[in-house]
Amino acid sequence: ANADIYINLMAFDERGASATLRVLVEPLVSWIWLGGAIVVFGAGIASWPRRSRATGLADAGVRVREPARPLSPLGASAMAAHGAQSADPTGAD
């Protein structure tokens, strides 16, 4: 049916009168090939370039607000001491 057949020449007579063959029938090798094809297809999808969320929404006519500025590793109080606004609207850290 749907199987791979492998024939190996194991030994042969120098005069050509006889030969020893080993025949292997591997019925599930096609599933291995199918699995490899699925992996390659998935890798192609994963590596396909995507639009960013903001670009996709802008193309749809949706206004996108800029994300908040990340805090300094020192915290909001250290930023406020140097004249920057606190990211927390309550003023607490």
JSON list of C-alpha atoms in Angstrom, two decimals:
[
{"chain": "A", "resi": 1, "resn": "ALA", "atom": "CA", "xyz": [0.00, 0.00, 0.00]},
{"chain": "A", "resi": 2, "resn": "ASN", "atom": "CA", "xyz": [1.78, 3.15, 1.22]},
{"chain": "A", "resi": 3, "resn": "ALA", "atom": "CA", "xyz": [5.12, 1.85, 2.49]},
{"chain": "A", "resi": 4, "resn": "ASP", "atom": "CA", "xyz": [8.78, 2.35, 1.71]},
{"chain": "A", "resi": 5, "resn": "ILE", "atom": "CA", "xyz": [10.67, -0.77, 0.64]},
{"chain": "A", "resi": 6, "resn": "TYR", "atom": "CA", "xyz": [14.44, -1.01, 1.09]},
{"chain": "A", "resi": 7, "resn": "ILE", "atom": "CA", "xyz": [16.50, -3.78, -0.50]},
{"chain": "A", "resi": 8, "resn": "ASN", "atom": "CA", "xyz": [20.07, -4.28, 0.72]},
{"chain": "A", "resi": 9, "resn": "LEU", "atom": "CA", "xyz": [22.64, -6.52, -0.89]},
{"chain": "A", "resi": 10, "resn": "MET", "atom": "CA", "xyz": [24.15, -8.37, 2.08]},
{"chain": "A", "resi": 11, "resn": "ALA", "atom": "CA", "xyz": [26.42, -10.87, 0.29]},
{"chain": "A", "resi": 12, "resn": "PHE", "atom": "CA", "xyz": [26.95, -12.38, -3.14]},
{"chain": "A", "resi": 13, "resn": "ASP", "atom": "CA", "xyz": [28.76, -15.29, -4.69]},
{"chain": "A", "resi": 14, "resn": "GLU", "atom": "CA", "xyz": [31.86, -14.34, -6.72]},
{"chain": "A", "resi": 15, "resn": "ARG", "atom": "CA", "xyz": [30.65, -16.50, -9.62]},
{"chain": "A", "resi": 16, "resn": "GLY", "atom": "CA", "xyz": [27.25, -14.74, -9.61]},
{"chain": "A", "resi": 17, "resn": "ALA", "atom": "CA", "xyz": [25.36, -17.90, -8.78]},
{"chain": "A", "resi": 18, "resn": "SER", "atom": "CA", "xyz": [23.69, -16.55, -5.62]},
{"chain": "A", "resi": 19, "resn": "ALA", "atom": "CA", "xyz": [23.13, -13.38, -3.62]},
{"chain": "A", "resi": 20, "resn": "THR", "atom": "CA", "xyz": [21.76, -12.62, -0.18]},
{"chain": "A", "resi": 21, "resn": "LEU", "atom": "CA", "xyz": [19.32, -9.72, -0.04]},
{"chain": "A", "resi": 22, "resn": "ARG", "atom": "CA", "xyz": [17.66, -8.12, 2.96]},
{"chain": "A", "resi": 23, "resn": "VAL", "atom": "CA", "xyz": [14.26, -6.59, 2.26]},
{"chain": "A", "resi": 24, "resn": "LEU", "atom": "CA", "xyz": [12.85, -4.06, 4.74]},
{"chain": "A", "resi": 25, "resn": "VAL", "atom": "CA", "xyz": [9.31, -2.75, 4.59]},
{"chain": "A", "resi": 26, "resn": "GLU", "atom": "CA", "xyz": [8.83, 0.49, 6.55]},
{"chain": "A", "resi": 27, "resn": "PRO", "atom": "CA", "xyz": [5.11, 1.32, 6.51]},
{"chain": "A", "resi": 28, "resn": "LEU", "atom": "CA", "xyz": [5.24, 4.58, 8.53]},
{"chain": "A", "resi": 29, "resn": "VAL", "atom": "CA", "xyz": [8.05, 6.48, 6.81]},
{"chain": "A", "resi": 30, "resn": "SER", "atom": "CA", "xyz": [5.53, 8.63, 4.92]},
{"chain": "A", "resi": 31, "resn": "TRP", "atom": "CA", "xyz": [4.33, 9.97, 8.32]},
{"chain": "A", "resi": 32, "resn": "ILE", "atom": "CA", "xyz": [7.88, 11.11, 9.07]},
{"chain": "A", "resi": 33, "resn": "TRP", "atom": "CA", "xyz": [7.98, 13.03, 5.78]},
{"chain": "A", "resi": 34, "resn": "LEU", "atom": "CA", "xyz": [4.56, 14.54, 6.50]},
{"chain": "A", "resi": 35, "resn": "GLY", "atom": "CA", "xyz": [5.71, 15.63, 9.97]},
{"chain": "A", "resi": 36, "resn": "GLY", "atom": "CA", "xyz": [8.81, 17.26, 8.46]},
{"chain": "A", "resi": 37, "resn": "ALA", "atom": "CA", "xyz": [6.66, 19.12, 5.96]},
{"chain": "A", "resi": 38, "resn": "ILE", "atom": "CA", "xyz": [4.42, 20.38, 8.78]},
{"chain": "A", "resi": 39, "resn": "VAL", "atom": "CA", "xyz": [7.47, 21.60, 10.72]},
{"chain": "A", "resi": 40, "resn": "VAL", "atom": "CA", "xyz": [8.80, 23.46, 7.65]},
{"chain": "A", "resi": 41, "resn": "PHE", "atom": "CA", "xyz": [5.37, 25.01, 7.02]},
{"chain": "A", "resi": 42, "resn": "GLY", "atom": "CA", "xyz": [5.11, 26.13, 10.66]},
{"chain": "A", "resi": 43, "resn": "ALA", "atom": "CA", "xyz": [8.61, 27.62, 10.57]},
{"chain": "A", "resi": 44, "resn": "GLY", "atom": "CA", "xyz": [7.65, 29.56, 7.45]},
{"chain": "A", "resi": 45, "resn": "ILE", "atom": "CA", "xyz": [4.57, 30.98, 9.16]},
{"chain": "A", "resi": 46, "resn": "ALA", "atom": "CA", "xyz": [6.55, 31.85, 12.29]},
{"chain": "A", "resi": 47, "resn": "SER", "atom": "CA", "xyz": [9.24, 33.68, 10.32]},
{"chain": "A", "resi": 48, "resn": "TRP", "atom": "CA", "xyz": [6.78, 35.61, 8.12]},
{"chain": "A", "resi": 49, "resn": "PRO", "atom": "CA", "xyz": [7.08, 39.35, 8.86]},
{"chain": "A", "resi": 50, "resn": "ARG", "atom": "CA", "xyz": [4.12, 40.76, 10.77]},
{"chain": "A", "resi": 51, "resn": "ARG", "atom": "CA", "xyz": [2.72, 44.26, 10.89]},
{"chain": "A", "resi": 52, "resn": "SER", "atom": "CA", "xyz": [2.93, 45.86, 14.28]},
{"chain": "A", "resi": 53, "resn": "ARG", "atom": "CA", "xyz": [-0.33, 46.28, 16.15]},
{"chain": "A", "resi": 54, "resn": "ALA", "atom": "CA", "xyz": [-0.14, 50.06, 15.86]},
{"chain": "A", "resi": 55, "resn": "THR", "atom": "CA", "xyz": [0.38, 49.92, 12.09]},
{"chain": "A", "resi": 56, "resn": "GLY", "atom": "CA", "xyz": [-2.50, 47.49, 11.64]},
{"chain": "A", "resi": 57, "resn": "LEU", "atom": "CA", "xyz": [-4.85, 49.67, 13.69]},
{"chain": "A", "resi": 58, "resn": "ALA", "atom": "CA", "xyz": [-3.72, 52.85, 11.93]},
{"chain": "A", "resi": 59, "resn": "ASP", "atom": "CA", "xyz": [-4.46, 51.23, 8.57]},
{"chain": "A", "resi": 60, "resn": "ALA", "atom": "CA", "xyz": [-7.96, 50.47, 9.87]},
{"chain": "A", "resi": 61, "resn": "GLY", "atom": "CA", "xyz": [-8.49, 54.14, 10.79]},
{"chain": "A", "resi": 62, "resn": "VAL", "atom": "CA", "xyz": [-8.15, 53.70, 14.57]},
{"chain": "A", "resi": 63, "resn": "ARG", "atom": "CA", "xyz": [-6.20, 56.35, 16.49]},
{"chain": "A", "resi": 64, "resn": "VAL", "atom": "CA", "xyz": [-3.43, 54.82, 18.55]},
{"chain": "A", "resi": 65, "resn": "ARG", "atom": "CA", "xyz": [-2.10, 56.54, 21.68]},
{"chain": "A", "resi": 66, "resn": "GLU", "atom": "CA", "xyz": [1.64, 56.46, 22.21]},
{"chain": "A", "resi": 67, "resn": "PRO", "atom": "CA", "xyz": [2.70, 54.05, 24.97]},
{"chain": "A", "resi": 68, "resn": "ALA", "atom": "CA", "xyz": [3.78, 55.49, 28.32]},
{"chain": "A", "resi": 69, "resn": "ARG", "atom": "CA", "xyz": [7.47, 56.18, 28.81]},
{"chain": "A", "resi": 70, "resn": "PRO", "atom": "CA", "xyz": [9.13, 53.38, 30.83]},
{"chain": "A", "resi": 71, "resn": "LEU", "atom": "CA", "xyz": [10.28, 54.19, 34.34]},
{"chain": "A", "resi": 72, "resn": "SER", "atom": "CA", "xyz": [13.91, 54.69, 35.17]},
{"chain": "A", "resi": 73, "resn": "PRO", "atom": "CA", "xyz": [15.56, 51.79, 37.00]},
{"chain": "A", "resi": 74, "resn": "LEU", "atom": "CA", "xyz": [15.89, 54.20, 39.95]},
{"chain": "A", "resi": 75, "resn": "GLY", "atom": "CA", "xyz": [12.13, 54.65, 40.22]},
{"chain": "A", "resi": 76, "resn": "ALA", "atom": "CA", "xyz": [9.71, 57.54, 39.75]},
{"chain": "A", "resi": 77, "resn": "SER", "atom": "CA", "xyz": [10.95, 59.48, 42.80]},
{"chain": "A", "resi": 78, "resn": "ALA", "atom": "CA", "xyz": [14.50, 59.69, 41.42]},
{"chain": "A", "resi": 79, "resn": "MET", "atom": "CA", "xyz": [13.14, 60.91, 38.09]},
{"chain": "A", "resi": 80, "resn": "ALA", "atom": "CA", "xyz": [10.99, 63.56, 39.83]},
{"chain": "A", "resi": 81, "resn": "ALA", "atom": "CA", "xyz": [14.06, 64.76, 41.76]},
{"chain": "A", "resi": 82, "resn": "HIS", "atom": "CA", "xyz": [15.75, 65.43, 38.43]},
{"chain": "A", "resi": 83, "resn": "GLY", "atom": "CA", "xyz": [12.81, 67.36, 36.99]},
{"chain": "A", "resi": 84, "resn": "ALA", "atom": "CA", "xyz": [10.95, 64.55, 35.20]},
{"chain": "A", "resi": 85, "resn": "GLN", "atom": "CA", "xyz": [7.25, 63.97, 35.70]},
{"chain": "A", "resi": 86, "resn": "SER", "atom": "CA", "xyz": [6.17, 60.94, 37.71]},
{"chain": "A", "resi": 87, "resn": "ALA", "atom": "CA", "xyz": [4.52, 58.21, 35.69]},
{"chain": "A", "resi": 88, "resn": "ASP", "atom": "CA", "xyz": [2.18, 57.46, 38.62]},
{"chain": "A", "resi": 89, "resn": "PRO", "atom": "CA", "xyz": [-0.70, 59.99, 38.63]},
{"chain": "A", "resi": 90, "resn": "THR", "atom": "CA", "xyz": [-1.02, 59.78, 42.45]},
{"chain": "A", "resi": 91, "resn": "GLY", "atom": "CA", "xyz": [2.62, 60.75, 42.94]},
{"chain": "A", "resi": 92, "resn": "ALA", "atom": "CA", "xyz": [3.34, 57.65, 45.05]},
{"chain": "A", "resi": 93, "resn": "ASP", "atom": "CA", "xyz": [6.04, 55.15, 44.12]}
]
